[in-house]
Tab-separated table of C-alpha atoms and ligand atoms in Angstrom:
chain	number	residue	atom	x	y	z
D	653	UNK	CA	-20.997	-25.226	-1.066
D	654	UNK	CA	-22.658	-27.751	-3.385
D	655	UNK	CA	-25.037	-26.610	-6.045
D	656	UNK	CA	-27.030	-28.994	-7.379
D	657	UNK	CA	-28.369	-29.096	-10.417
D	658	UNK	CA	-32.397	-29.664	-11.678
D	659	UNK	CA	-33.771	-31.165	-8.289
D	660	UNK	CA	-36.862	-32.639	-7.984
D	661	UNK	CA	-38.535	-30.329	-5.479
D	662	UNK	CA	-41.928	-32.589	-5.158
D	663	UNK	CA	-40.436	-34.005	-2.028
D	664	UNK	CA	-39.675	-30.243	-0.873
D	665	UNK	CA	-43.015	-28.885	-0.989
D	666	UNK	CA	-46.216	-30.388	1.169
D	667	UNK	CA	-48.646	-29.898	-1.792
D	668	UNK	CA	-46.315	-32.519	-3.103
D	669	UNK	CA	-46.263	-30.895	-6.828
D	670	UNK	CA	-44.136	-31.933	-9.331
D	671	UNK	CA	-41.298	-29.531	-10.450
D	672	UNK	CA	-37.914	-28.873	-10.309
D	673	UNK	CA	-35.535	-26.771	-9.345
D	674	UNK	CA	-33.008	-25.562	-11.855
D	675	UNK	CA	-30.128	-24.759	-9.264
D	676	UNK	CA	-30.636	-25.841	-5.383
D	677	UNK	CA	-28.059	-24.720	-2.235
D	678	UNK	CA	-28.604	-26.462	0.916
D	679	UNK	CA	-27.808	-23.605	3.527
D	680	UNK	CA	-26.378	-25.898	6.633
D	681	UNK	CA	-24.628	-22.752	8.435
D	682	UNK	CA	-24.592	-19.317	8.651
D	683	UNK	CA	-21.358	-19.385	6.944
D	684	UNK	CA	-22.687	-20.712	3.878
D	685	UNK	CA	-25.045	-18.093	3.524
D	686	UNK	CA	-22.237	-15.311	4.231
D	687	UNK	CA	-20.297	-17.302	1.852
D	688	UNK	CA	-23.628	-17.236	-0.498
D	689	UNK	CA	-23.788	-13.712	-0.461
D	690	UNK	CA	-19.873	-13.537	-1.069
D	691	UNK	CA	-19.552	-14.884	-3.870
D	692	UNK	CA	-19.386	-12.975	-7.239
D	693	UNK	CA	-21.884	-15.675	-9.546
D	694	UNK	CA	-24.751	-16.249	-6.989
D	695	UNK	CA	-24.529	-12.180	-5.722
D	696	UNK	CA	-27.021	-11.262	-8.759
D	697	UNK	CA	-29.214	-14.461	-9.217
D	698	UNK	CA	-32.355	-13.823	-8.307
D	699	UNK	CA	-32.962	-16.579	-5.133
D	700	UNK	CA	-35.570	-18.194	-3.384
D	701	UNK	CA	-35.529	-19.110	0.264
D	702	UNK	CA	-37.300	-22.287	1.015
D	703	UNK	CA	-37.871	-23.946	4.234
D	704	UNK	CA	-40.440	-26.605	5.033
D	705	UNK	CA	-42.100	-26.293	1.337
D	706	UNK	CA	-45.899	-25.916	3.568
D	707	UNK	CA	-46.971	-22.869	2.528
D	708	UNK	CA	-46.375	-22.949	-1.325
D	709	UNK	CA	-48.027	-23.733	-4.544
D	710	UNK	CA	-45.289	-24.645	-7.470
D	711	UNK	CA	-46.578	-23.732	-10.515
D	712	UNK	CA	-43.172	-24.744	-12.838
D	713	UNK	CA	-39.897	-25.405	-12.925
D	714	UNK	CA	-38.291	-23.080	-10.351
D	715	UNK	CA	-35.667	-20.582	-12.215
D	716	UNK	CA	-34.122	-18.538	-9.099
D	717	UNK	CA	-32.147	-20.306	-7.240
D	718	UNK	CA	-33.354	-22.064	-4.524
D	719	UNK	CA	-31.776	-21.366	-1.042
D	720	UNK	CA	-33.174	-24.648	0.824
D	721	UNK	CA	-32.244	-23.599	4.927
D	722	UNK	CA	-31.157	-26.420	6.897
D	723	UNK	CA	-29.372	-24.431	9.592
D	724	UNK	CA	-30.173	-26.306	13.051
D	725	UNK	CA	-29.875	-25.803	16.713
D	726	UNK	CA	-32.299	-25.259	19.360
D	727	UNK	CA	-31.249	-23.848	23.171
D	728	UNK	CA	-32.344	-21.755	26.105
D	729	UNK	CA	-30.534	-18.539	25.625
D	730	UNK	CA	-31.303	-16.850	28.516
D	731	UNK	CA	-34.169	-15.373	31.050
D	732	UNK	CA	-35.702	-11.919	31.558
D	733	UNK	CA	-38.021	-11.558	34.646
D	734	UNK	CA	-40.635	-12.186	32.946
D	735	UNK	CA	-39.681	-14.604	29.719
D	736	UNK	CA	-37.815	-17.425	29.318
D	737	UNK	CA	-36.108	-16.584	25.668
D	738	UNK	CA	-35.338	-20.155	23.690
D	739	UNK	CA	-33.876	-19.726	20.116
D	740	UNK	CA	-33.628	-22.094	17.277
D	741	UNK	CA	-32.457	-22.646	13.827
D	742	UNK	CA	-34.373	-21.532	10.856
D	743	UNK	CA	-34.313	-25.353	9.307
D	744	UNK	CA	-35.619	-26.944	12.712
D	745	UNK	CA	-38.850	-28.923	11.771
D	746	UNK	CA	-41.592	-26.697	13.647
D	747	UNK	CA	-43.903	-29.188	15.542
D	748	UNK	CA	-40.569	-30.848	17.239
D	749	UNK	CA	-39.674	-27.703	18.525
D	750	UNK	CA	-42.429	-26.921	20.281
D	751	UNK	CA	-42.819	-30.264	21.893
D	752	UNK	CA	-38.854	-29.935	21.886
D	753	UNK	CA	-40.001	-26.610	24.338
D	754	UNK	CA	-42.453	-28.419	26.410
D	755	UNK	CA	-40.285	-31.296	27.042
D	756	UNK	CA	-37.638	-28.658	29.225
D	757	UNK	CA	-40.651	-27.471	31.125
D	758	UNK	CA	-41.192	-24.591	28.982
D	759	UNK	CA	-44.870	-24.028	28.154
D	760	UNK	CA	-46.031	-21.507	25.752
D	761	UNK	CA	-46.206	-22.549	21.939
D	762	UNK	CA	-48.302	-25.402	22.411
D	763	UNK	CA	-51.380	-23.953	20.638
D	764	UNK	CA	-49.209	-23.309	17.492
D	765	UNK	CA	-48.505	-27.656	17.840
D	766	UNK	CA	-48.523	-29.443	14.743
D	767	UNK	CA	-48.657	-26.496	12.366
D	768	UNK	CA	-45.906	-27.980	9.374
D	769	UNK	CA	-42.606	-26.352	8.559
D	770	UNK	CA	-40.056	-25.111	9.242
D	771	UNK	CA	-39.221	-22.476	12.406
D	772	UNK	CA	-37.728	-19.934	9.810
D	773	UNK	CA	-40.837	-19.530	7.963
D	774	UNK	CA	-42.671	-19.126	11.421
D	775	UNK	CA	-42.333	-15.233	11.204
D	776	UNK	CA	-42.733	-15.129	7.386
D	777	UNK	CA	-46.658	-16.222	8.073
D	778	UNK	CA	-46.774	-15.273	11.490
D	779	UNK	CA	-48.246	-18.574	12.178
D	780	UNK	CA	-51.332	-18.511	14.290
D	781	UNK	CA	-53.850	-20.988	15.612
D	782	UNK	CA	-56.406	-21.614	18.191
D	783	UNK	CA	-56.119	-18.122	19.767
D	784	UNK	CA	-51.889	-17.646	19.723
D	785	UNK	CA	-50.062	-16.187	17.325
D	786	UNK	CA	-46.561	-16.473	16.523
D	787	UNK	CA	-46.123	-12.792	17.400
D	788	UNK	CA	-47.924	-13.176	20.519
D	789	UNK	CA	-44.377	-15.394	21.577
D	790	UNK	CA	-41.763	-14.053	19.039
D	791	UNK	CA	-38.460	-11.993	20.791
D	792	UNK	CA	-36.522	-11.314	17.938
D	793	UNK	CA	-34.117	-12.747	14.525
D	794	UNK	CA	-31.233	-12.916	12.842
D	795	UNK	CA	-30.984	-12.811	9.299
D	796	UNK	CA	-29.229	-11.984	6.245
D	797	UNK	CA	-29.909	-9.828	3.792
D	798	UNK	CA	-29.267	-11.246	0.325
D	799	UNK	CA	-28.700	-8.298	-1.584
D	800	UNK	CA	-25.894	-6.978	0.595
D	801	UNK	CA	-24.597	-10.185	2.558
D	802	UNK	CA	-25.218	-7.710	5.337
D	803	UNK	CA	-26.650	-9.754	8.882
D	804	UNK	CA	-29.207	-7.789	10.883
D	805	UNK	CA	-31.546	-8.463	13.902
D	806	UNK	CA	-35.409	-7.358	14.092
D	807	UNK	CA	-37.554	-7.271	16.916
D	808	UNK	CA	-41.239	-7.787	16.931
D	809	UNK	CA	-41.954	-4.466	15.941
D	810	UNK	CA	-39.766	-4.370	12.962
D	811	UNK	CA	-41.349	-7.287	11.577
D	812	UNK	CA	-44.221	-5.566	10.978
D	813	UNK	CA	-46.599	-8.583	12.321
D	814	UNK	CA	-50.088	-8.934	10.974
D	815	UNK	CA	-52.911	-11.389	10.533
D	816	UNK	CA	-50.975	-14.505	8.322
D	817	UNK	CA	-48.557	-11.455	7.120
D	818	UNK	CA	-45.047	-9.816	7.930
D	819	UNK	CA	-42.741	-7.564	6.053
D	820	UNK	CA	-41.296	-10.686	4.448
D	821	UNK	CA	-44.403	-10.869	2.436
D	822	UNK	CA	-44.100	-7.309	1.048
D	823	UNK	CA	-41.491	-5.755	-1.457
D	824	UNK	CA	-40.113	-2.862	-0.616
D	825	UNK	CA	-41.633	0.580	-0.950
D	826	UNK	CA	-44.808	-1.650	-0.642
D	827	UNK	CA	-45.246	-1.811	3.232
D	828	UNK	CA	-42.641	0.286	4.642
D	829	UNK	CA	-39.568	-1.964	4.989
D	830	UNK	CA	-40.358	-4.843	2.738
D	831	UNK	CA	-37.470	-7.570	2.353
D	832	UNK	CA	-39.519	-9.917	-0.096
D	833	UNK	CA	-37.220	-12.218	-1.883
D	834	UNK	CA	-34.445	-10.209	-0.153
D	835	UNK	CA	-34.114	-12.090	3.159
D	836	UNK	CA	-32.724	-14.940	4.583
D	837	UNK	CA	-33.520	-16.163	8.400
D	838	UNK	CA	-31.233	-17.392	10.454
D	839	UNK	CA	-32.476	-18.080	13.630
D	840	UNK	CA	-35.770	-17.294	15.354
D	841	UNK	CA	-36.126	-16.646	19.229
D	842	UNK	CA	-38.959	-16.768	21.246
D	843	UNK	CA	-40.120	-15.390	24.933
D	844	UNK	CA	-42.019	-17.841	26.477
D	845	UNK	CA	-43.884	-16.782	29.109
D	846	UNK	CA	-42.869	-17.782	33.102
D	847	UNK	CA	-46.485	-16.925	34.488
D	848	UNK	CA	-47.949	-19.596	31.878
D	849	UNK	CA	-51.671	-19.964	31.619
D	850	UNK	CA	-53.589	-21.813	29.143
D	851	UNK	CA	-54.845	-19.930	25.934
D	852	UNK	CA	-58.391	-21.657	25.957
D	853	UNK	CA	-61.417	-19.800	25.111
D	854	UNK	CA	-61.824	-21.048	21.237
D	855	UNK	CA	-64.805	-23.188	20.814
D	856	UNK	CA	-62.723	-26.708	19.762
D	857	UNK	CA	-60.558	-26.025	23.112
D	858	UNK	CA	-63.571	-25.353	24.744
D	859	UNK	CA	-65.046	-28.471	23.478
D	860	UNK	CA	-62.343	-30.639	24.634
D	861	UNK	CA	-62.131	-29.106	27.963
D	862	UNK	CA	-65.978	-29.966	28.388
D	863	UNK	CA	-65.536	-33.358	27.029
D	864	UNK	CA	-62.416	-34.005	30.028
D	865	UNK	CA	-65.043	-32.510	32.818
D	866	UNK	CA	-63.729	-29.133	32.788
D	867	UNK	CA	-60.230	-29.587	34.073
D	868	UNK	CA	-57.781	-26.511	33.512
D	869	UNK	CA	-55.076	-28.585	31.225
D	870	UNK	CA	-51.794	-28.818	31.439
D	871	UNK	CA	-49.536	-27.416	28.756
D	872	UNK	CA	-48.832	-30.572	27.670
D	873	UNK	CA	-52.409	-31.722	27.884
D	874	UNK	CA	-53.156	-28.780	25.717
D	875	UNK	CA	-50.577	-29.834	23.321
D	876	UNK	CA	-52.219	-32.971	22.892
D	877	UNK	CA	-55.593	-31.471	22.050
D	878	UNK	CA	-54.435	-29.753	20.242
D	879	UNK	CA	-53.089	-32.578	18.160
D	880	UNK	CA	-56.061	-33.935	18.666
D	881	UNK	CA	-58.372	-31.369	17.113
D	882	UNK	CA	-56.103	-30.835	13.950
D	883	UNK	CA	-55.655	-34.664	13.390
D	884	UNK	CA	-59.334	-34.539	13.277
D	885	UNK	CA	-60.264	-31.556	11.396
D	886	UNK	CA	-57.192	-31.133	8.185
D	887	UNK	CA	-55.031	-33.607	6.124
D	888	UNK	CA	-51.640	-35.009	7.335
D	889	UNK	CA	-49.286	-33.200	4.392
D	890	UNK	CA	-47.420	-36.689	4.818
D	891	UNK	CA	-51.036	-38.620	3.322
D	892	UNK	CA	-52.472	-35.923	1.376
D	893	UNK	CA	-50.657	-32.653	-0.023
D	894	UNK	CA	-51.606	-29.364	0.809
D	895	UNK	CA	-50.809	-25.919	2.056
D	896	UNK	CA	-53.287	-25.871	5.067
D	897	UNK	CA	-55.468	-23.083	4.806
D	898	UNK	CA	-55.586	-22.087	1.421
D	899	UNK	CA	-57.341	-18.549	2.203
D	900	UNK	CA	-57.502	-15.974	4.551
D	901	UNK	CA	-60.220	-15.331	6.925
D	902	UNK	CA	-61.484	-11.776	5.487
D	903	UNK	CA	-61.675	-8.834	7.809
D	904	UNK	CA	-64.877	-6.781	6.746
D	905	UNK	CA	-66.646	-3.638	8.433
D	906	UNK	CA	-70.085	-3.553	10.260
D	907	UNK	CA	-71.614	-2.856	6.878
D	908	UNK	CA	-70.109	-4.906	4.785
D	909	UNK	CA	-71.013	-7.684	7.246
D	910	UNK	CA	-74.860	-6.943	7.527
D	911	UNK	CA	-75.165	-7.125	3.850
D	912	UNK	CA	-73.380	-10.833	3.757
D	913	UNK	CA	-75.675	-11.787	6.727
D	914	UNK	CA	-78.985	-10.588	4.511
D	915	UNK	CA	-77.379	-12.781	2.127
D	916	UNK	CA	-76.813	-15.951	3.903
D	917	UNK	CA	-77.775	-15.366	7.915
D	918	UNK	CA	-75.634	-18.527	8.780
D	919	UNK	CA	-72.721	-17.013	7.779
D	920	UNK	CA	-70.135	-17.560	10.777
D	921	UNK	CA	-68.793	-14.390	11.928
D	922	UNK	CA	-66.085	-12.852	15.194
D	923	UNK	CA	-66.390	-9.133	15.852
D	924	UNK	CA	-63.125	-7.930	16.610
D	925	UNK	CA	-61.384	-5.712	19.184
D	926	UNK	CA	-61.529	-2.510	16.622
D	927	UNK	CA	-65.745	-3.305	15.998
D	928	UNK	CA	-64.752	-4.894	12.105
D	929	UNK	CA	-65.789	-8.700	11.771
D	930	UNK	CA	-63.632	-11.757	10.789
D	931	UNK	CA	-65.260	-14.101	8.789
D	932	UNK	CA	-64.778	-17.937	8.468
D	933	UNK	CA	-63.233	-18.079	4.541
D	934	UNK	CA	-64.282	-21.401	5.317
D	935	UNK	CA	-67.760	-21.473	5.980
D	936	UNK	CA	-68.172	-19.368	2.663
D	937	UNK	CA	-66.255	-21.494	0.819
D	938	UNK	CA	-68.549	-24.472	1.909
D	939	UNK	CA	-71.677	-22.448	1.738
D	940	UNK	CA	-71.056	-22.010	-1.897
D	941	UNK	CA	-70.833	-25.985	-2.513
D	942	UNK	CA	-66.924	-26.618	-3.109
D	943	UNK	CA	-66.520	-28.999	-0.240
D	944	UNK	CA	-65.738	-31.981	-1.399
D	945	UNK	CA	-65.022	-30.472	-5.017
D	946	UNK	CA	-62.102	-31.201	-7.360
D	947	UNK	CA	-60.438	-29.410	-10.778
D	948	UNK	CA	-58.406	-32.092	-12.179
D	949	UNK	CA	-56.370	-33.803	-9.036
D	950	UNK	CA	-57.022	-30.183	-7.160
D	951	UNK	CA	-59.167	-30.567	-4.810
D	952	UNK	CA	-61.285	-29.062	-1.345
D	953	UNK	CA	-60.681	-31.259	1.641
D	954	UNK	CA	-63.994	-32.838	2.601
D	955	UNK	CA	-63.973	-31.964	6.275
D	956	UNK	CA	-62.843	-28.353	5.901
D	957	UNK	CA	-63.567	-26.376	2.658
D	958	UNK	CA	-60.166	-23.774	3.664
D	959	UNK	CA	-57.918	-26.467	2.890
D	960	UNK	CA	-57.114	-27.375	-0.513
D	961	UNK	CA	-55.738	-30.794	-1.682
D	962	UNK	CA	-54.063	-32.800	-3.725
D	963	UNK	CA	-55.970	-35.976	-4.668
D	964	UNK	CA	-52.995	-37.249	-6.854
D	965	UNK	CA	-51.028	-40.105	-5.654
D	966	UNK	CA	-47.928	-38.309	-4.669
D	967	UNK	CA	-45.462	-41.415	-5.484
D	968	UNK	CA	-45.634	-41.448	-9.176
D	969	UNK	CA	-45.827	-37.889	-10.354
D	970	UNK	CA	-49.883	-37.708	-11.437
D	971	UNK	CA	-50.619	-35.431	-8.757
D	972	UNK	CA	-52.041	-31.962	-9.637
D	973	UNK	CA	-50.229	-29.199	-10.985
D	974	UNK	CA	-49.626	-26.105	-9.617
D	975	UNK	CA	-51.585	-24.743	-12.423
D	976	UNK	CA	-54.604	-26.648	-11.298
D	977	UNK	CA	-54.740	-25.797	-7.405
D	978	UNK	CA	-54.693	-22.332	-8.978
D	979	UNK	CA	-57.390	-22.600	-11.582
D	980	UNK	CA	-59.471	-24.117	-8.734
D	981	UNK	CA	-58.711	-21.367	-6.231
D	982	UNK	CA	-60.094	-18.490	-8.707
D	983	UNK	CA	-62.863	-20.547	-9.639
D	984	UNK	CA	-64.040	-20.290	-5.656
D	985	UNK	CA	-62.664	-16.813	-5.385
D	986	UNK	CA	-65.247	-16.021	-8.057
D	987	UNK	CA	-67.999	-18.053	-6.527
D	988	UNK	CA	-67.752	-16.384	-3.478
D	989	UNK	CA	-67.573	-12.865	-4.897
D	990	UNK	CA	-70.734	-13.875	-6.673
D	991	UNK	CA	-72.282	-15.310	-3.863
D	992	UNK	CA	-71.262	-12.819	-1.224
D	993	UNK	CA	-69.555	-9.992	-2.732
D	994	UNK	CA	-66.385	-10.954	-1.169
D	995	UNK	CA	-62.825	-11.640	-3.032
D	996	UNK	CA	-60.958	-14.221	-0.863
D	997	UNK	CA	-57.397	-13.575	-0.592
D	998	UNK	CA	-55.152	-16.468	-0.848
D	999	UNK	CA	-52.809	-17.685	1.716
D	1000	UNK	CA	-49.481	-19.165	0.400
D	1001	UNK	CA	-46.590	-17.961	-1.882
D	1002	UNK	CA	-47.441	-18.818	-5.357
D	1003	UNK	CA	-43.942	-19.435	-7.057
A	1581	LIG	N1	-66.490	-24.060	8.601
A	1581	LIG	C1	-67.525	-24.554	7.836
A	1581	LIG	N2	-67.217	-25.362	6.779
A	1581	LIG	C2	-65.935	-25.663	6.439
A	1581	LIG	C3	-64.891	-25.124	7.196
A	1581	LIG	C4	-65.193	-24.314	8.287
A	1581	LIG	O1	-68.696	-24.307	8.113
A	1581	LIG	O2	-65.744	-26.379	5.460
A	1581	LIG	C5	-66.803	-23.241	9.782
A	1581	LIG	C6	-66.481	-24.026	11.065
A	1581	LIG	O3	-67.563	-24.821	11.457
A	1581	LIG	C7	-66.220	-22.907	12.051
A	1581	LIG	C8	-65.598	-21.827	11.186
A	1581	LIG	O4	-65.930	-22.127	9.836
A	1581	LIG	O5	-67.422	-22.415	12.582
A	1581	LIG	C9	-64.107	-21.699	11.365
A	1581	LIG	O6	-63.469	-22.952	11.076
A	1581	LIG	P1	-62.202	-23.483	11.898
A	1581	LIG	O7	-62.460	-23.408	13.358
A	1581	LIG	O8	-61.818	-24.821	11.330
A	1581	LIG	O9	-61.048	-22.446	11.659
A	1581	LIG	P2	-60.661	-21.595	10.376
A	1581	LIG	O10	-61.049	-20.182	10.629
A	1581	LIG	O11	-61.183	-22.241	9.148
A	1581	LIG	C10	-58.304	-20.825	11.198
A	1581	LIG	C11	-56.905	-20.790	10.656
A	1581	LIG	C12	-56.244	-22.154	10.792
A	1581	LIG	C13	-56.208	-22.503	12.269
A	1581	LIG	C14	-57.637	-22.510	12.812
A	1581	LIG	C15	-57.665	-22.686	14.302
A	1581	LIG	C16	-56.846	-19.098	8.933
A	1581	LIG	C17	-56.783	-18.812	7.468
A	1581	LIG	N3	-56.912	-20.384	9.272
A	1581	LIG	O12	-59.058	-21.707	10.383
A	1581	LIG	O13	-54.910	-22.023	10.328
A	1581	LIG	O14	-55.612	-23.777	12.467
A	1581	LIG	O15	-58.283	-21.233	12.554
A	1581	LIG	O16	-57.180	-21.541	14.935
A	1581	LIG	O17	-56.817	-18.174	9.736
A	1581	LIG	C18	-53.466	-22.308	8.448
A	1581	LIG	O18	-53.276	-21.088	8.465
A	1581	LIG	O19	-52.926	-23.044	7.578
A	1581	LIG	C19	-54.397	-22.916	9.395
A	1581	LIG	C20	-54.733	-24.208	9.341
């Protein structure tokens, strides 16, 4: 296995900020990360696993070493009565998977199209978008734990799925299980449903559907709109760098949410199943003036205030810093706690 040595990472990470790594692996098999875990000089270094870079903020030179997964592979394993279960490598590139899926007639994650990264860091986030969420399709994975070089599977419930949040995102002791830092993915599989039906019912689908007469779309026609509505709506990572949605969309109770509609009665707001309220992290963000906003070459996106960018030419290495997407992030946290009592809690891993 090769381990190279202070690697520029700004092509690694879709913020596309400027660091390095001190010590990179490229993990093409699962070999190499049994053979990772084996060995006597990397058991003890503290490592960090890093897939499709899109849902991290860089704020230095990276000191653990970075485990960069590349392991590929996509197949249908095998069918239930009710599922069609298709597995694929942690390093497969997300989007091309799922249009990978559609294109062998199996419909299901075309709602979660165009989201960037990589299918190992699917679970991490639990990915979601326009009503799906990667739990809502996830069977099960392999991975490896770090610490021991032991492999183990998890099902759904053993991830611990919740809104943008898994047990990969906690240390242990801190949400039950936690394997922060502590696990490596292997391979991801999916159950696809065989009674497929459209997940409509969110007002941009709705839109669209409207806009084509009403017709109940295909999958694939849903794929495209998909495409459509998130071409329209957030930055390409390739043209402009960023994490996608910067924060989460906060959860609040029946109180809390009266007092923030006295406050502001625009404020967009879902109730939920349970009778708490979701509300749009965006819309606040935006009602307290950052749209369009920069701190150094961190900026908001100008057509949705939840994304942050960076405005920094990405070629020559006077893009913003870590440090500055940061600094600009607290400054709207503390806006909108001012505004409407709220703290805003951030979405990606801050390294
Ligand atoms: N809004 C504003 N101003 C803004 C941005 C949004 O008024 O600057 C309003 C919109 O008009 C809309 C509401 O806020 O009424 C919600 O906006 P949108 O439909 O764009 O969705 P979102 O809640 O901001 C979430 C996810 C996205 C996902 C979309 C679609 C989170 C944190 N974000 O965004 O996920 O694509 O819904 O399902 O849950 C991601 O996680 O990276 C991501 C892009």
């Amino acid at each position: 296995m090769l381990v190279e040595k202070n690697v520029p990472l700004q092509a690694l990470n879709t913020f596309h900020i400027v660091a390095r790594a001190h010590a990179l692996v490229r993990v093409h098999t699962e070999a190499d990360a049994v053979a990772l875990c084996a060995n006597a000089q990397w058991r003890e270094v503290q490592k960090f696993v890093l897939g499709g870079g899109s849902n991290l903020v860089i704020t230095g030179d990276v000191k653990p070493l970075v485990l960069k997964v590349e392991i590929m592979g996509r197949s249908l394993l095998r069918e239930t009565p009710r599922h069609f279960i298709v597995e694929a490598g942690a390093g497969e590139n997300w989007h091309d998977f799922v249009a990978w899926t559609l294109d062998q007639g199996l419909p299901g994650l075309e709602n979660l199209a165009l989201i960037p990264g990589t299918v190992g860091a699917t679970p991490v986030q639990n990915i979601g978008a326009y009503g799906v969420e990667l739990q809502d399709r996830f069977d099960s994975l392999d991975a490896i734990d770090l610490q021991t070089g032991q492999m183990f599977t998890l099902d759904a419930a053993q991830c611990g799925f919740g809104y943008r949040d898994s047990v990969f995102k906690h240390a242990a002791g801190d949400k039950g299980l936690g394997l922060k830092d502590r696990a490596l993915i292997l391979r991801v599989r999916f159950a696809l449903p065989k009674a497929w039906k459209p997940v409509l019912g969110y007002a941009d689908l709705e839109k669209k559907q409207a806009e084509q007469g009403g017709v109940t779309p295909t999958a694939r026609q849903l794929f495209d709109w998909i495409c459509q509505i998130r071409r329209a709506k957030l930055p390409d990572p390739a043209q402009i760098g960023n994490a996608g949605s910067f924060f989460k969309n906060p959860t609040v109770s029946p109180e809390q949410c009266a007092d923030i509609i006295a406050r502001d009665p625009k404020v967009v707001h879902y109730r939920l199943a349970d009778g708490s309220f979701k509300l749009a992290a965006g819309w606040l963000i935006d009602a307290c003036g950052w749209r369009g906003k920069s701190i150094g070459q961190a900026g908001v996106f100008e057509k949705q205030a939840l994304v942050l960018v960076n405005r920094g030419p990405s070629a020559d290495g006077q893009g913003a810093t870590g440090g500055e997407v940061m600094t600009l992030a607290r400054a709207i946290q503390t806006s909108v706690y001012e505004r409407f009592g709220l703290r805003l809690e951030t979405e990606p891993v801050v390294l």
